[in-house]
Coordinates of C-alpha atoms and ligand atoms in Angstrom, one line a residue:
M1 CA 113.0 91.7 110.6
D2 CA 110.3 94.2 111.2
G3 CA 108.0 94.3 108.1
K4 CA 105.5 96.4 109.8
G5 CA 108.1 99.0 110.8
L6 CA 109.4 99.2 107.2
A7 CA 105.8 99.5 105.9
D8 CA 105.3 102.5 108.3
E9 CA 108.5 104.1 107.0
M10 CA 107.4 103.6 103.4
Q11 CA 104.0 105.0 104.3
I12 CA 105.6 108.4 105.1
E13 CA 107.6 108.4 101.8
M14 CA 104.5 107.5 99.9
I15 CA 102.4 110.2 101.5
E16 CA 105.0 112.7 100.2
A17 CA 104.8 111.1 96.7
V18 CA 101.0 111.4 96.7
Q19 CA 101.2 115.1 97.7
E20 CA 103.7 115.7 94.9
L21 CA 101.3 114.1 92.4
K22 CA 98.4 116.1 93.7
K23 CA 100.3 119.3 93.1
N24 CA 100.5 118.2 89.5
G25 CA 96.7 117.6 89.4
I26 CA 96.8 113.8 89.7
T27 CA 95.3 111.8 92.6
P28 CA 96.4 108.1 92.5
G29 CA 93.3 106.0 92.1
L30 CA 92.8 102.4 93.0
V31 CA 89.7 100.4 92.3
V32 CA 89.1 97.0 94.0
L33 CA 86.5 94.8 92.4
L34 CA 85.0 92.6 95.1
V35 CA 82.7 89.8 93.9
G36 CA 80.4 88.2 96.4
E37 CA 80.6 88.2 100.2
N38 CA 83.6 86.0 101.2
P39 CA 84.4 87.2 104.7
A40 CA 88.2 86.9 104.4
S41 CA 88.1 88.8 101.1
Q42 CA 85.9 91.5 102.8
T43 CA 88.6 91.9 105.5
Y44 CA 91.5 92.1 103.0
V45 CA 89.6 94.6 100.9
K46 CA 88.8 96.7 104.0
N47 CA 92.5 96.8 105.0
K48 CA 93.5 97.8 101.5
E49 CA 90.9 100.6 101.4
K50 CA 91.9 101.9 104.8
R51 CA 95.6 102.1 103.8
A52 CA 94.7 103.7 100.4
V53 CA 92.6 106.4 102.0
A54 CA 95.3 107.1 104.6
L55 CA 97.7 107.8 101.8
G56 CA 95.2 110.3 100.2
F57 CA 94.3 108.0 97.3
H58 CA 91.1 108.1 95.3
S59 CA 89.9 104.7 96.5
L60 CA 86.9 102.8 95.3
V61 CA 85.6 99.4 96.3
K62 CA 83.2 98.2 93.7
R63 CA 81.0 95.5 95.3
L64 CA 79.5 93.1 92.8
P65 CA 77.0 90.3 93.4
A66 CA 78.3 86.7 93.5
T67 CA 75.8 86.0 90.7
I68 CA 77.5 88.4 88.3
S69 CA 78.2 86.8 84.9
E70 CA 81.8 86.6 83.6
A71 CA 80.8 88.8 80.7
D72 CA 79.5 91.5 83.0
L73 CA 82.6 91.3 85.2
L74 CA 84.8 91.7 82.0
K75 CA 82.7 94.8 81.1
E76 CA 83.4 96.3 84.5
I77 CA 87.1 95.7 84.0
D78 CA 87.0 97.3 80.6
H79 CA 85.3 100.3 82.1
Y80 CA 88.1 100.8 84.6
N81 CA 90.8 100.1 82.0
Q82 CA 89.4 103.2 80.1
D83 CA 88.9 105.3 83.2
N84 CA 91.8 107.7 83.7
D85 CA 90.9 108.4 87.3
F86 CA 92.1 104.9 88.2
H87 CA 95.8 103.9 87.9
G88 CA 95.4 100.6 89.6
I89 CA 92.8 97.8 89.2
L90 CA 92.7 94.9 91.6
V91 CA 90.3 92.0 91.4
Q92 CA 90.0 90.3 94.8
L93 CA 90.4 86.6 94.6
P94 CA 88.9 84.0 94.9
L95 CA 86.2 84.6 92.4
P96 CA 83.0 82.5 92.3
A97 CA 83.4 79.1 90.6
H98 CA 81.4 80.0 87.5
I99 CA 84.0 82.7 86.6
D100 CA 87.3 82.0 84.9
S101 CA 89.8 83.9 87.2
E102 CA 92.6 83.7 84.7
K103 CA 90.5 85.3 81.9
V104 CA 89.4 88.1 84.3
L105 CA 93.0 88.8 85.5
N106 CA 94.2 88.8 81.9
A107 CA 91.6 91.4 81.0
I108 CA 93.1 94.0 83.2
D109 CA 95.2 96.6 81.4
S110 CA 98.8 95.4 82.2
T111 CA 99.8 99.0 83.0
K112 CA 97.1 99.1 85.8
D113 CA 97.9 95.6 87.0
V114 CA 99.2 96.7 90.4
D115 CA 99.1 93.2 91.7
G116 CA 101.7 92.2 89.0
F117 CA 99.9 89.0 88.1
H118 CA 99.2 89.8 84.4
P119 CA 101.1 87.5 82.0
V120 CA 102.7 90.5 80.4
N121 CA 104.1 91.7 83.7
M122 CA 105.2 88.1 84.6
G123 CA 106.9 87.9 81.2
K124 CA 108.7 91.2 81.7
L125 CA 109.9 90.0 85.1
L126 CA 111.2 86.8 83.6
I127 CA 113.3 88.6 81.0
G128 CA 114.7 90.8 83.7
K129 CA 112.9 94.0 82.8
P130 CA 110.2 94.2 85.4
D131 CA 107.4 96.7 85.4
M132 CA 104.6 95.7 87.8
I133 CA 105.9 93.0 90.2
P134 CA 103.9 90.6 92.3
C135 CA 103.6 92.4 95.6
T136 CA 104.6 89.8 98.2
P137 CA 108.0 88.9 96.7
Y138 CA 108.6 92.6 95.9
G139 CA 107.9 93.5 99.5
I140 CA 110.4 90.8 100.6
M141 CA 113.1 92.4 98.3
K142 CA 112.4 95.7 100.1
I143 CA 113.0 93.9 103.4
F144 CA 116.3 92.5 102.2
A145 CA 117.3 96.0 101.1
R146 CA 116.3 97.6 104.4
Y147 CA 118.4 95.1 106.4
Q148 CA 121.3 95.4 103.9
I149 CA 121.2 91.6 103.2
D150 CA 123.8 91.0 100.5
L151 CA 122.3 88.5 98.1
A152 CA 125.0 88.2 95.4
G153 CA 126.5 84.7 95.4
K154 CA 124.3 83.5 98.2
N155 CA 122.4 80.2 98.2
A156 CA 118.7 81.0 98.2
V157 CA 116.1 78.2 98.7
I158 CA 112.5 79.0 98.1
I159 CA 109.9 76.5 99.4
G160 CA 106.8 76.9 97.3
R161 CA 106.4 77.4 93.6
S162 CA 103.2 79.4 93.3
N163 CA 102.8 82.1 90.5
I164 CA 102.2 84.8 93.1
V165 CA 105.0 84.1 95.5
G166 CA 107.6 81.3 94.8
K167 CA 108.2 81.8 91.1
P168 CA 108.5 85.6 91.0
M169 CA 110.6 85.4 94.2
A170 CA 113.0 83.1 92.4
Q171 CA 113.4 85.6 89.6
L172 CA 113.9 88.6 91.8
L173 CA 116.6 86.8 93.8
L174 CA 118.2 85.7 90.5
M175 CA 118.3 89.3 89.4
E176 CA 120.3 90.1 92.5
D177 CA 122.8 87.3 91.6
A178 CA 121.7 84.8 94.2
T179 CA 121.9 81.1 93.3
V180 CA 118.4 80.0 93.5
T181 CA 116.7 76.6 94.1
I182 CA 112.9 76.3 94.1
A183 CA 111.5 73.4 96.3
H184 CA 107.9 72.1 96.4
S185 CA 105.9 69.2 97.6
K186 CA 107.7 66.6 95.5
T187 CA 111.2 67.8 96.5
A188 CA 113.4 65.0 98.0
N189 CA 115.2 65.6 101.3
L190 CA 113.7 69.0 101.8
A191 CA 115.2 69.7 105.2
E192 CA 118.6 68.8 104.0
L193 CA 118.2 71.1 101.0
A194 CA 116.9 73.9 103.1
R195 CA 120.0 73.6 105.4
T196 CA 122.1 74.7 102.4
A197 CA 120.3 78.0 102.2
D198 CA 121.8 81.3 103.3
I199 CA 118.4 82.8 102.3
L200 CA 115.4 80.6 103.0
V201 CA 111.9 81.8 101.8
V202 CA 109.0 79.7 103.0
A203 CA 105.7 80.0 101.2
I204 CA 103.8 76.8 101.7
G205 CA 100.6 77.4 103.7
R206 CA 101.3 74.9 106.5
G207 CA 101.5 76.2 110.0
H208 CA 104.9 75.8 111.7
F209 CA 106.1 73.3 109.0
V210 CA 109.7 74.5 108.9
T211 CA 111.5 73.5 112.1
K212 CA 115.1 74.1 113.3
E213 CA 116.2 71.0 111.3
F214 CA 115.7 73.1 108.1
I215 CA 117.9 76.0 109.1
K216 CA 121.6 76.7 108.5
P217 CA 123.0 78.7 111.5
G218 CA 122.8 82.4 110.7
A219 CA 120.5 82.0 107.7
V220 CA 118.0 84.7 106.7
V221 CA 114.5 83.2 107.0
I222 CA 111.5 84.8 105.4
D223 CA 108.1 83.4 106.5
V224 CA 105.4 84.1 104.0
G225 CA 102.8 81.7 105.4
M226 CA 99.5 82.9 106.9
N227 CA 97.7 80.0 108.7
R228 CA 95.3 79.8 111.6
D229 CA 96.2 77.5 114.5
E230 CA 93.5 75.5 116.4
N231 CA 92.7 78.6 118.5
G232 CA 92.3 80.8 115.4
K233 CA 95.6 82.6 115.9
L234 CA 97.5 83.7 112.9
I235 CA 100.8 81.7 112.5
G236 CA 103.4 81.4 109.8
D237 CA 104.9 78.4 108.0
V238 CA 108.0 78.6 110.3
A239 CA 108.2 77.3 113.8
S240 CA 109.4 80.7 114.9
A241 CA 110.3 80.1 118.5
E242 CA 112.8 77.4 117.8
V243 CA 114.0 78.8 114.4
A244 CA 114.8 82.2 115.9
E245 CA 117.4 80.5 118.1
I246 CA 119.4 79.5 115.0
A247 CA 118.5 81.9 112.2
G248 CA 120.4 85.2 111.8
Y249 CA 117.2 87.0 110.7
L250 CA 113.6 86.0 110.7
T251 CA 110.4 87.7 109.7
P252 CA 107.6 87.4 112.2
V253 CA 104.0 86.5 111.5
P254 CA 102.1 88.8 111.9
K255 CA 103.9 92.0 111.2
G256 CA 106.5 90.6 108.8
V257 CA 105.8 90.0 105.1
G258 CA 102.0 90.7 105.3
P259 CA 102.2 94.5 105.8
M260 CA 104.7 94.8 103.0
T261 CA 102.4 93.1 100.5
I262 CA 99.7 95.8 100.9
T263 CA 102.4 98.5 100.9
M264 CA 103.8 97.3 97.5
L265 CA 100.3 97.3 96.1
L266 CA 99.9 101.0 97.0
Y267 CA 103.5 101.8 95.9
Q268 CA 102.9 100.4 92.5
T269 CA 99.6 102.3 92.2
I270 CA 101.6 105.5 92.9
K271 CA 104.2 104.4 90.3
S272 CA 101.4 103.9 87.7
A273 CA 100.0 107.3 88.5
E274 CA 103.5 108.8 88.1
T275 CA 103.8 107.1 84.7
A276 CA 100.4 108.6 83.7
L277 CA 101.8 112.1 84.6
S278 CA 105.0 111.7 82.5
Ligands
NAP301 P1 100.0 77.9 97.1 O1 99.6 78.4 95.8 O2 99.0 76.9 97.8 O3 101.4 77.1 96.9 C1 101.9 76.4 98.0 C2 103.3 75.8 97.5 O4 103.8 75.1 98.7 C3 103.1 74.8 96.4 O5 104.2 75.1 95.5 C4 103.3 73.5 97.1 O6 104.0 72.5 96.3 C5 104.2 73.8 98.2 N1 104.0 72.9 99.3 C6 102.9 72.5 99.9 N2 103.1 71.5 100.8 C7 104.5 71.3 100.8 C8 105.3 70.5 101.5 N3 104.9 69.6 102.4 N4 106.6 70.5 101.2 C9 107.1 71.4 100.3 N5 106.4 72.2 99.6 C10 105.0 72.2 99.8 O7 100.3 79.0 98.1 P2 100.7 80.5 98.0 O8 99.6 81.3 97.4 O9 102.1 80.6 97.4 O10 100.8 80.9 99.6 C11 101.7 80.2 100.5 C12 101.4 80.7 101.9 O11 101.7 82.1 101.9 C13 100.0 80.6 102.3 O12 100.0 80.5 103.7 C14 99.4 82.0 102.0 O13 98.3 82.4 102.9 C15 100.6 82.9 102.3 N6 100.6 84.1 101.6 C16 100.9 85.2 102.4 C17 101.0 86.5 101.8 C18 101.4 87.6 102.6 O14 101.2 88.7 102.2 N7 101.9 87.4 103.8 C19 100.8 86.6 100.4 C20 100.5 85.5 99.6 C21 100.5 84.2 100.3 P3 103.3 71.9 94.9 O15 103.4 73.0 93.9 O16 104.1 70.7 94.6 O17 101.9 71.6 95.3

């Protein structure tokens, strides 16, 4: 399943949506707050900025020193909450240890929370009335739609229960009438459970953990993992070469889920700008 290809297709649609907004005097604005100099964060932010600029966004990366106090960071967020030029606010994680990340994320205006991590947005998702949706599982739902994967009545197993991937993924699949099981590090007989899955979503963070013993023939397998092997190469959580022989569908790493995550971030910024227009 070609996540990169779908991201490219959506890029074209989104450029049109941005042009339409601009005709109405609104340029979607995204501000990314980057605290400190974590090299991985710098790379992620650079990618987001590049994609935002390519769409014609008003894009700002606000670089802040690692020594910034929590109170000053909260002030920055409050500033962008009030600033109508920005429809999306993103705080790049991880934050330095002296800052309470949860407090900072909760300070973002939930209507500008394009990452979808704010408790208000999580709560809306849980009651089946989503607004901003965590971008990785949202991108996965777009992949299912693109490949016309029928989810109703299917057994879905998600390995991983994080707030940013596993839990919202479960709710999104439930909303499409899948029967959902969430597995984690304490789950017994994991491979056996995974073999019951028509849809298997793997978000663990362990390179090539899921082998062919985990796969029901013909299953749809979504590999969220991003790990580095001993040579520094990006690999997923799924042992892709052997799993591809059994699975019906498989997302590759790279060019699978990853490109769709950034795409959904930008998509939700456009949505937020459209709401500002209405
Ligand atoms: P996380 O917060 O570390 O959660 C990992 C989950 O995997 C936990 O629920 C953990 O169980 C479970 N787990 C760990 N070892 C396990 C095992 N041996 N058997 C079964 N379950 C196990 O990770 P995350 O943020 O969800 O990310 C997961 C992976 O996805 C990482 O590689 C991350 O880099 C990647 N990721 C990719 C994207 C993308 O855009 N492609 C976006 C987000 C994340 P417990 O809860 O019991 O500890």
